[in-house]
Short mmCIF file of C-alpha atoms in Angstrom, two decimals:
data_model
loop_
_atom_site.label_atom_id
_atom_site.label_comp_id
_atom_site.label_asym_id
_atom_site.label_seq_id
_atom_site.Cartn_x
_atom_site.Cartn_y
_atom_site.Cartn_z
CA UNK U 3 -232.31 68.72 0.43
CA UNK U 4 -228.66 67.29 -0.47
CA UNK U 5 -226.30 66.74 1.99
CA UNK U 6 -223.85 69.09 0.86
CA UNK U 7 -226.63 71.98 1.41
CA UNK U 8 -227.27 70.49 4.71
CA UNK U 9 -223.62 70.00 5.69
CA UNK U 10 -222.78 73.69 4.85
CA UNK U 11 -225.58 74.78 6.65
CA UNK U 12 -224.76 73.54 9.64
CA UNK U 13 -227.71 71.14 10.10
CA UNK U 14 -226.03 67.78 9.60
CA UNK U 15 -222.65 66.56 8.13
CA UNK U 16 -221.58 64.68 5.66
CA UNK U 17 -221.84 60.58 5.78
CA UNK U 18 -218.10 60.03 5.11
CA UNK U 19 -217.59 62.63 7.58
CA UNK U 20 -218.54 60.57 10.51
CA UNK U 21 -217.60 57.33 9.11
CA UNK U 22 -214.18 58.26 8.97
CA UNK U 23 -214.54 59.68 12.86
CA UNK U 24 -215.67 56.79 14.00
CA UNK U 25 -212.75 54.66 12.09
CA UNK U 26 -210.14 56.58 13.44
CA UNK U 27 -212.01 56.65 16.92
CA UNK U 28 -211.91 52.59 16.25
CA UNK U 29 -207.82 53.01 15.07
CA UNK U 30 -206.82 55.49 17.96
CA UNK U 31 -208.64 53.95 20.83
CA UNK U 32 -207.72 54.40 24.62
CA UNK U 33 -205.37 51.31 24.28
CA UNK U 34 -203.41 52.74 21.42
CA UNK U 35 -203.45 56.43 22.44
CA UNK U 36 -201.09 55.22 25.84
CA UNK U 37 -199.05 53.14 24.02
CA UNK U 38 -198.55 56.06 21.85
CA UNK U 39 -197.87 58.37 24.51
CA UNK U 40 -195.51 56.12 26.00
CA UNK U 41 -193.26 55.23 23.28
CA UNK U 42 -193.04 59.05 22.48
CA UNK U 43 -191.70 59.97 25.64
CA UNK U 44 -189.73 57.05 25.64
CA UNK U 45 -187.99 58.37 22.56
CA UNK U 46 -188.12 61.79 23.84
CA UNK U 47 -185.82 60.70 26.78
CA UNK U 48 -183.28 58.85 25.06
CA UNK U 49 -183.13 61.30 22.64
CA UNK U 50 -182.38 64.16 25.25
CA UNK U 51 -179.98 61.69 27.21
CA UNK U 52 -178.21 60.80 24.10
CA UNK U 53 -177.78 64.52 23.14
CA UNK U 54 -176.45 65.50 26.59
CA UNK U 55 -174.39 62.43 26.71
CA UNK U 56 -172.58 62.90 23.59
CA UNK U 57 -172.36 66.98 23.88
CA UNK U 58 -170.38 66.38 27.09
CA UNK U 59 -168.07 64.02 25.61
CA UNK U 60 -167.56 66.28 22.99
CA UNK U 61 -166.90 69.05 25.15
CA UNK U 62 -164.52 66.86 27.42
CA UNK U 63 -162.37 65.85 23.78
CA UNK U 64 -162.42 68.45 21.84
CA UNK U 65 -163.64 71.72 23.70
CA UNK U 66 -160.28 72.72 24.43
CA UNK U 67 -158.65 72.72 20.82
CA UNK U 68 -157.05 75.53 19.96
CA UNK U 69 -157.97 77.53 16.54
CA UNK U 70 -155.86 78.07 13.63
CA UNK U 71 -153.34 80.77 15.49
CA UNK U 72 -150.06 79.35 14.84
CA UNK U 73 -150.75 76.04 16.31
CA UNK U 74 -151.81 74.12 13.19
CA UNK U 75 -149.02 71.41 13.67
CA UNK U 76 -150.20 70.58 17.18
CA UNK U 77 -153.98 70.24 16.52
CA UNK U 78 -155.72 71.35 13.21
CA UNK U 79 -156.33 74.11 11.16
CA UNK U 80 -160.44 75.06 11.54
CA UNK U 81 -160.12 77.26 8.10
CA UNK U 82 -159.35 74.14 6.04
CA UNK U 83 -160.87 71.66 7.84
CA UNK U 84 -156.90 69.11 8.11
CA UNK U 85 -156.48 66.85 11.11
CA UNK U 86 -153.17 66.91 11.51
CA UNK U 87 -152.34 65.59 15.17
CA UNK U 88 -152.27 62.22 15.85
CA UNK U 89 -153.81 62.40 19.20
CA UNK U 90 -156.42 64.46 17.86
CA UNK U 91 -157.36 61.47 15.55
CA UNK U 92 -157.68 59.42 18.10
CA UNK U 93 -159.83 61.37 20.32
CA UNK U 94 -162.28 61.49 16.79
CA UNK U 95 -161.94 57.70 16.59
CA UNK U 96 -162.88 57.61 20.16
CA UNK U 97 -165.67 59.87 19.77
CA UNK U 98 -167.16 57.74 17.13
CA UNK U 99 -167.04 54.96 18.77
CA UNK U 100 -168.67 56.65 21.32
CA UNK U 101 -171.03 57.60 19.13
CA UNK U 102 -172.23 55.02 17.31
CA UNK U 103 -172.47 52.96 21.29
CA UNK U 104 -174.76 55.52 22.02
CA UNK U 105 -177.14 55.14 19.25
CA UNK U 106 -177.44 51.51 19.26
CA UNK U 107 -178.10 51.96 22.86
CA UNK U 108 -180.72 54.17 22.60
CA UNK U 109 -182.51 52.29 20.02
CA UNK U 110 -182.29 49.31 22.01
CA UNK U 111 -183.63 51.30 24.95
CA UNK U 112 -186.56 52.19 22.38
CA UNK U 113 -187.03 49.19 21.71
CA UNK U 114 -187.79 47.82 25.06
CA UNK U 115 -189.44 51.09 26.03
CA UNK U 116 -192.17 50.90 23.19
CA UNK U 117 -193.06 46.78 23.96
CA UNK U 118 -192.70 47.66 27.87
CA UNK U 119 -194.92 50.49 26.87
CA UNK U 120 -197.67 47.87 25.23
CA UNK U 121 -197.48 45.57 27.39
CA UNK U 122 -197.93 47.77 30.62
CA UNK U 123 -200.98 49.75 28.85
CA UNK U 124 -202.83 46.27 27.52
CA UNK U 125 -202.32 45.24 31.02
CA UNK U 126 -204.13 48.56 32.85
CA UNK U 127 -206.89 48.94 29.85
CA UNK U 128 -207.76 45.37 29.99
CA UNK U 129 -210.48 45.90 32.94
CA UNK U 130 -211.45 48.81 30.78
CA UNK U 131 -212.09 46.82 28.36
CA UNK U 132 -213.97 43.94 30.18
CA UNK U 133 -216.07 46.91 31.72
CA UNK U 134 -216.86 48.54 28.17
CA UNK U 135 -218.13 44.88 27.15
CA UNK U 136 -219.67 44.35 30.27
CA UNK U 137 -221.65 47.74 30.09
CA UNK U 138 -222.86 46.92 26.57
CA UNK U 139 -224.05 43.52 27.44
CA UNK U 140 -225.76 44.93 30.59
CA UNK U 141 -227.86 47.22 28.29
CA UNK U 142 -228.63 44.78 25.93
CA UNK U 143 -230.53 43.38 28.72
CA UNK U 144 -228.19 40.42 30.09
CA UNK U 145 -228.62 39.50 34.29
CA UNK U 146 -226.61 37.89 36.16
CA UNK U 147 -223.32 39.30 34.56
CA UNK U 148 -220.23 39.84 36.96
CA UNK U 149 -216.92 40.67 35.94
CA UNK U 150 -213.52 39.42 37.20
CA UNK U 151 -211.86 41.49 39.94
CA UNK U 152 -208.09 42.72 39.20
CA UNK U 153 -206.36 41.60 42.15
CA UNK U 154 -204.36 44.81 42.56
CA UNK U 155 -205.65 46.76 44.93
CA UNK U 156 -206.19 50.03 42.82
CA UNK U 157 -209.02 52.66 41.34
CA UNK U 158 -209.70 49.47 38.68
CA UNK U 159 -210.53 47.25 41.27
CA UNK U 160 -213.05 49.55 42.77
CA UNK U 161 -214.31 50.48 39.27
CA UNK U 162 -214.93 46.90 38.98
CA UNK U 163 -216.68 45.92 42.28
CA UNK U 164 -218.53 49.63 41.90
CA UNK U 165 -219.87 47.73 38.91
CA UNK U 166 -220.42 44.41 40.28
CA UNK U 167 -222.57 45.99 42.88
CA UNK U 168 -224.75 47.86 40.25
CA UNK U 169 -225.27 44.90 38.31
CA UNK U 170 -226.61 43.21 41.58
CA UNK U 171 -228.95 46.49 42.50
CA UNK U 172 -230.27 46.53 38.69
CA UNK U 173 -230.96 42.93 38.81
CA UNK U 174 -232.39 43.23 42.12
CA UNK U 175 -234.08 45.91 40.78
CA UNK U 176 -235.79 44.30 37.85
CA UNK U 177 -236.79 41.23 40.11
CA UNK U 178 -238.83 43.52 42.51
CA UNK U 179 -240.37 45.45 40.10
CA UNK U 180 -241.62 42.47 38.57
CA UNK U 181 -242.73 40.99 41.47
CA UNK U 182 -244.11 44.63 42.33
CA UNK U 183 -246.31 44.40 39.14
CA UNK U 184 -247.37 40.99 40.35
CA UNK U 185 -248.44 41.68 43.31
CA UNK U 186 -249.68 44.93 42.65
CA UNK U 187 -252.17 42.79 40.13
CA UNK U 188 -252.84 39.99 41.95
CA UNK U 189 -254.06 42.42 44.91
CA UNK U 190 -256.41 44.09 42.03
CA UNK U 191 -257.51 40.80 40.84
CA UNK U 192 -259.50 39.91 44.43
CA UNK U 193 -261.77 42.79 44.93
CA UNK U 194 -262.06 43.18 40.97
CA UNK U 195 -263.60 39.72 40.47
CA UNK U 196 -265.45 40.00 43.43
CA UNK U 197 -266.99 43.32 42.02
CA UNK U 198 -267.95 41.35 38.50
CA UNK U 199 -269.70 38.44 40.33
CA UNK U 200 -271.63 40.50 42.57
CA UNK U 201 -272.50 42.76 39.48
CA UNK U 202 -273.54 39.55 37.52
CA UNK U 203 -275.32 38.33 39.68
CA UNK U 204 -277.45 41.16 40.38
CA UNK U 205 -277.94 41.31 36.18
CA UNK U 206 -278.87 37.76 35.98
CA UNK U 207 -281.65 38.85 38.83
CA UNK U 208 -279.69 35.73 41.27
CA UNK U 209 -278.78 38.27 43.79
CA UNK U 210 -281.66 40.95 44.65
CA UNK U 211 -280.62 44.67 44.25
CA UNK U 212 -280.77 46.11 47.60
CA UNK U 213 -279.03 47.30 50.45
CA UNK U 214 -277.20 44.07 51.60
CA UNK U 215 -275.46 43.56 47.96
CA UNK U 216 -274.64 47.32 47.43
CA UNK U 217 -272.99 46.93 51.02
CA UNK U 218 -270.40 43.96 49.87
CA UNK U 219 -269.99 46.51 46.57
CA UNK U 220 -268.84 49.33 48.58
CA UNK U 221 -266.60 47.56 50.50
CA UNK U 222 -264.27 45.85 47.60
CA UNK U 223 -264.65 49.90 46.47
CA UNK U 224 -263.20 50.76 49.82
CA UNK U 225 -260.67 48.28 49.48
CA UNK U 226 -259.84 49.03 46.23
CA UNK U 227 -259.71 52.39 47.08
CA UNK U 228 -256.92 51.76 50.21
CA UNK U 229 -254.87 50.25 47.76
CA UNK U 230 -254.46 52.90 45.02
CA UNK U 231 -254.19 55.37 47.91
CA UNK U 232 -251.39 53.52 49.58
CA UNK U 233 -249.49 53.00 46.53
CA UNK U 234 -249.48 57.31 45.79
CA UNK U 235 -248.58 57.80 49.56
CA UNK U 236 -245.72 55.11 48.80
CA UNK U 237 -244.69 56.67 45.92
CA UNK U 238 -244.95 60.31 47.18
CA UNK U 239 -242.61 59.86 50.49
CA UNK U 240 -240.22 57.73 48.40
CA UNK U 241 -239.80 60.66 45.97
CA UNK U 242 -239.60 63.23 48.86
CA UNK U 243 -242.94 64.51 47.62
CA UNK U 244 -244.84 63.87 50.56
CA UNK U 245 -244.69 67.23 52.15
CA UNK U 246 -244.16 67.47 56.12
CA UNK U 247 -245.43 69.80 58.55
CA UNK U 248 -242.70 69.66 61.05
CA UNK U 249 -243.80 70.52 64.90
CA UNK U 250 -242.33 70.23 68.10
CA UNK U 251 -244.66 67.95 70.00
CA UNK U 252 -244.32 66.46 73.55
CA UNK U 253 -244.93 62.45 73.43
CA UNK U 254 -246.56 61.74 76.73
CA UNK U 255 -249.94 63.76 74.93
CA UNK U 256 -249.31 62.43 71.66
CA UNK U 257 -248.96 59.29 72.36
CA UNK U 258 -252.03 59.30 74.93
CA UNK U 259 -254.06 60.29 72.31
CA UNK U 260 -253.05 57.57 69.35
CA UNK U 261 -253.43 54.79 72.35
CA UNK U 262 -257.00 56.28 73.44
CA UNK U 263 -257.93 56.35 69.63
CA UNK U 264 -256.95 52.90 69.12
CA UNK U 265 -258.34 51.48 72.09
CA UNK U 266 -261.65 51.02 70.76
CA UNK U 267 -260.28 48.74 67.72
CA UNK U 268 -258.00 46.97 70.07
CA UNK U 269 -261.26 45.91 72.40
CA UNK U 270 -262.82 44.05 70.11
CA UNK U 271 -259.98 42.10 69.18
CA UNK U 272 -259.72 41.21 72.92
CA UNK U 273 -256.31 43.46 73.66
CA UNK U 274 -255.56 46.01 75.28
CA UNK U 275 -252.99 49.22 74.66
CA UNK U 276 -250.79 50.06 77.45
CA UNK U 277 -249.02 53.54 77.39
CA UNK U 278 -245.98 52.97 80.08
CA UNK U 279 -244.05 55.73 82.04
CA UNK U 280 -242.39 58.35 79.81
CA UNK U 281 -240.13 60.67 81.00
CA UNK U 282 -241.56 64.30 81.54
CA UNK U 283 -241.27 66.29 78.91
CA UNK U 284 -239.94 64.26 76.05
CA UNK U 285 -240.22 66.00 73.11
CA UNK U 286 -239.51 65.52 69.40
CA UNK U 287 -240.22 67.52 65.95
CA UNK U 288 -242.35 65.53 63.31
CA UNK U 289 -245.39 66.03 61.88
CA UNK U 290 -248.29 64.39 63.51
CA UNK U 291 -250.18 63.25 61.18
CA UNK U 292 -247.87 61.34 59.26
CA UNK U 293 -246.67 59.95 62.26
CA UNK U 294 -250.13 59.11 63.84
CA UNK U 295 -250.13 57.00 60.35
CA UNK U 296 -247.16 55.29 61.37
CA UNK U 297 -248.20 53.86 64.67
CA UNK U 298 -251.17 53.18 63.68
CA UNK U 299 -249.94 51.00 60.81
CA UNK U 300 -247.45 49.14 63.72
CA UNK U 301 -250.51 48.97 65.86
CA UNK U 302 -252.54 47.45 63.47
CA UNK U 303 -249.93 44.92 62.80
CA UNK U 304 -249.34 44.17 66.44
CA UNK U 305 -253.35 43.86 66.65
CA UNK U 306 -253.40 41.35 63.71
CA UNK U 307 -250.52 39.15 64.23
CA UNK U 308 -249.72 38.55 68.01
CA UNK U 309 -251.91 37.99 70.85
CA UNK U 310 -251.79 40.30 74.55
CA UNK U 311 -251.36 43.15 75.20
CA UNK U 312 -249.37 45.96 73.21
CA UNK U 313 -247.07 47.70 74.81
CA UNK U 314 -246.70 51.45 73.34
CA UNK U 315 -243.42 53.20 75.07
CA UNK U 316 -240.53 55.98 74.42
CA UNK U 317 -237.25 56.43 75.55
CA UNK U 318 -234.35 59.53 74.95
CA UNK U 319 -232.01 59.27 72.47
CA UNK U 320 -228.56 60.78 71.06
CA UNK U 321 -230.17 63.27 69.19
CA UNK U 322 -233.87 62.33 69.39
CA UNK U 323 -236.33 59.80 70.97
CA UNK U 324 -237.17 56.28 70.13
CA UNK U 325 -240.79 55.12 70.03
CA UNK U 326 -241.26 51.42 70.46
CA UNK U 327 -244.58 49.62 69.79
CA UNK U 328 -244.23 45.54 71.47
CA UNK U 329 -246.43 42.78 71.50
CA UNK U 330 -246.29 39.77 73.11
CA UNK U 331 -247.09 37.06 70.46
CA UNK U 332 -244.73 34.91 69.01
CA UNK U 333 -242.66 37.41 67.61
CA UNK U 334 -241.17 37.19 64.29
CA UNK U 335 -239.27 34.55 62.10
CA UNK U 336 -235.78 35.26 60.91
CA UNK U 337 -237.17 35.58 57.24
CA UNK U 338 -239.73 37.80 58.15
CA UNK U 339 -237.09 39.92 60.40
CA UNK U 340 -235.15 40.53 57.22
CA UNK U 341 -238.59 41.35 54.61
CA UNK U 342 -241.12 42.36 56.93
CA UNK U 343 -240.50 45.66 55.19
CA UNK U 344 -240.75 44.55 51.80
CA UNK U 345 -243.89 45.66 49.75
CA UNK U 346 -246.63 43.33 50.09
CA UNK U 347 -245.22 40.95 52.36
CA UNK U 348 -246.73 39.07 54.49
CA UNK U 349 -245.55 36.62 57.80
CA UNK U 350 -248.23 34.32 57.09
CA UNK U 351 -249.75 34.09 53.78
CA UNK U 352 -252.30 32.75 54.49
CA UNK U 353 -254.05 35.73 55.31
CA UNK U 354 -255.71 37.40 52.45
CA UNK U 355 -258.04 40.81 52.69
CA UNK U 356 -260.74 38.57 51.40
CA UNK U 357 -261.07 36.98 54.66
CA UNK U 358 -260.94 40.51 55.97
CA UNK U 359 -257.76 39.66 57.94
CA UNK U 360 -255.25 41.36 55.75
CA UNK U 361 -254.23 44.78 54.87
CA UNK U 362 -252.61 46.16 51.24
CA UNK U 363 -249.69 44.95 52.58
CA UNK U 364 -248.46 48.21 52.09
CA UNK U 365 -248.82 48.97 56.08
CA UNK U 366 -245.47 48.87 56.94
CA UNK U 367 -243.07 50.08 53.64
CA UNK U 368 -245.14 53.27 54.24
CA UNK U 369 -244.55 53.59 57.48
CA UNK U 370 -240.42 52.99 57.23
CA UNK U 371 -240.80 54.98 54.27
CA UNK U 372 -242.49 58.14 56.19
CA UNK U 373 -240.16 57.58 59.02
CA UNK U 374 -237.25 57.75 57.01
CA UNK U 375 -238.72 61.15 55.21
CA UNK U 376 -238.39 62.15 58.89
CA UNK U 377 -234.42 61.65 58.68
CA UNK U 378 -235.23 58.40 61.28
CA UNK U 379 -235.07 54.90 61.27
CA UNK U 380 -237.94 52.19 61.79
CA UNK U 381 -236.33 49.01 62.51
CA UNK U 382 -237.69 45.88 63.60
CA UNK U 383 -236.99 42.85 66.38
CA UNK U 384 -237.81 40.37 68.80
CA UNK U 385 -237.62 41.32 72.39
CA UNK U 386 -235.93 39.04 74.69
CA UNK U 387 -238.85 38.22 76.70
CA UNK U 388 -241.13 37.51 73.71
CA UNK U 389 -242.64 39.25 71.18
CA UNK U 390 -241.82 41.70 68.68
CA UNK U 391 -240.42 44.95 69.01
CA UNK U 392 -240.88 47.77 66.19
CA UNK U 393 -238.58 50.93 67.24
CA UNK U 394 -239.06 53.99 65.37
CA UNK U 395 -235.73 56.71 65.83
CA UNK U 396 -237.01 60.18 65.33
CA UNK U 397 -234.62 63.18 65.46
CA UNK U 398 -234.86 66.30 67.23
CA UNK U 399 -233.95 68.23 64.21
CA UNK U 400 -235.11 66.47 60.91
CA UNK U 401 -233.43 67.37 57.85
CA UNK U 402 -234.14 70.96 56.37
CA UNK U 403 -235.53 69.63 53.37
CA UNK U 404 -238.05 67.14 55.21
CA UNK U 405 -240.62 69.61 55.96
CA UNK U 406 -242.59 72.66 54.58
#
């Protein structure tokens, strides 16, 4: 269909049409638009101060002349228009002079008024600018981009560090996701390839088909399994999807019961978990499960990295109760203080879950991440005496929306 039937029926417009929208958009930017502004009311006030100005001296020369009623000698005659006294012509000269003073001023005041006016709006548009150039270079995929800081200290300068700090948390952004997809792959790649060469080997008739081989199967299964089902549980309480059931518990129970359930695990390993004095009736409102999750993730940890016994304790709080899980190895570097959250991080990489030492490395961004679906904190650090110390914050009265 032509344009013109298109155009008229509303569906779409004209070519020229928008082409000219955009070249005036181009003509009458934001720069131009102030300057435009500015220099308008620039006139506009000399203008009125002119007027005024020149209707008072008027008034003060010539608002007292008398009209043509028998004093045409003195003054002059309004009917014909004659200026007949001599003072009277010099109060005209005067007023000219006046006059034409007045005009030169104010165009001179224009003048000024309409560069001061450029100059003043290049100078508060210019970080505008930058950060319309900036923007368009950060979409068209450019890192690493940060933009000068106006040194006033105005709603620019925040703009402009607002937008610094974006560009940081974008690049940031981009570098863990790629190292997210890394990892995420090189985690597959282990249990995958150790799937194929069991399977090929079984085809080839190397490795007999029988209970020993489809035991070693199951297990990279298993692990494979962990993995996929950490990353949704990730993904679900960083989206606010995972869906809490909230109760009131008292701790000394609950936290009998995770240290009697772990105690087995612990045993073999050659530790031992030590509940120590709480104080009666401590109570708190999360949802057990999740939070059985969480201390068994720190309690794993504890197991797997440090050596002696762990220490599982809990203390009052403004507004809550902290839980603290300790251990009594060598507690933890200052690098691994400040990423022992991150996702698949690891204190010593040398561990890998083929050795059967490792986890998904998932363990602990879960459990900060179901903590802070809580409305808490889980924070980590080395105790004085040795060791470290994981403290997990949990409110009396989590958020409305962190339950069901």
């Amino acid at each position: 269909m032509h344009w013109r039937r298109r155009h008229w029926r509303g569906e779409t417009e004209p070519p020229w049409v928008w082409q000219r929208r955009e070249h005036w958009r181009g003509r009458w930017g934001l720069r131009r638009r102030l300057t435009f502004f500015f220099t308008f009311v620039a006139l506009t006030a000399v203008f009125l101060t002119t007027w005024f100005t020149l209707g008072a001296v008027y008034s003060a020369l010539f608002g007292d002349a008398p009209q043509a009623s028998g004093h045409e000698g003195r003054w002059w005659n309004w009917r014909q228009g004659a200026w007949s006294d001599p003072q009277f012509a010099q109060a005209r000269e005067l007023f000219g002079r006046i006059t034409g003073t007045a005009f030169w001023s104010g165009t001179l005041a224009f003048l000024l008024a309409s560069v001061a006016a450029a100059v003043v709006t290049r100078i508060l548009t210019r970080p505008l600018v930058a950060l319309t150039d900036g923007a368009k270079r950060l979409e068209a995929g450019e890192r690493g981009l940060r933009l000068r800081v106006p040194r006033a200290n105005d709603e620019l300068q925040a703009l402009t560090v607002a937008f610094n700090n974006l560009a940081t948390g974008l690049e940031r952004q981009e570098a863990w996701r790629r190292n997210l997809v890394a990892d995420i792959a090189h985690d597959l790649r282990t249990p995958l390839a150790v799937l194929r060469s069991e399977i090929e080997a079984m085809q080839d008739g190397v490795v007999p088909l029988g209970g020993e081989g489809l035991g070693r199967l199951h297990a990279q299964v298993m692990l494979l399994s962990k993995l996929v089902d950490d990353l949704r549980t990730l993904s679900l309480a960083e989206s606010g999807g995972l869906g809490l059931r909230l109760e009131t518990l008292e701790l000394e129970p609950f936290l009998r019961g995770v240290a009697e359930a772990f105690a087995p695990r612990a045993a073999q390993a050659g530790m031992e978990v030590r509940l120590q004095l709480l104080p009666s009736r401590l109570s708190a409102r999360f949802d057990p499960a999740q939070i059985t999750r969480v201390l068994g993730n720190l309690l794993e940890n504890a197991m797997r990295y440090a050596a002696g016994p762990i220490e599982l304790s809990a203390i009052p709080h403004e507004g809550g109760v902290k839980v603290q899980v300790r251990d009594h190895g060598p507690g933890l570097s200052p690098e691994a203080l400040e990423r022992v959250f991150e996702r698949f991080y690891r204190a010593d990489p040398s561990r890998t879950r083929a050795e059967g030492s490792g986890g998904s490395g998932l363990g602990l961004t879960i459990a900060r991440a179901i903590v802070e679906a809580h409305g808490g904190r889980l924070e980590a650090s080395n105790h004085p005496e040795g060791g470290a110390v994981f403290t997990l914050t949990l409110r009396s009265d989590p958020p409305a929306g962190a339950g069901r």
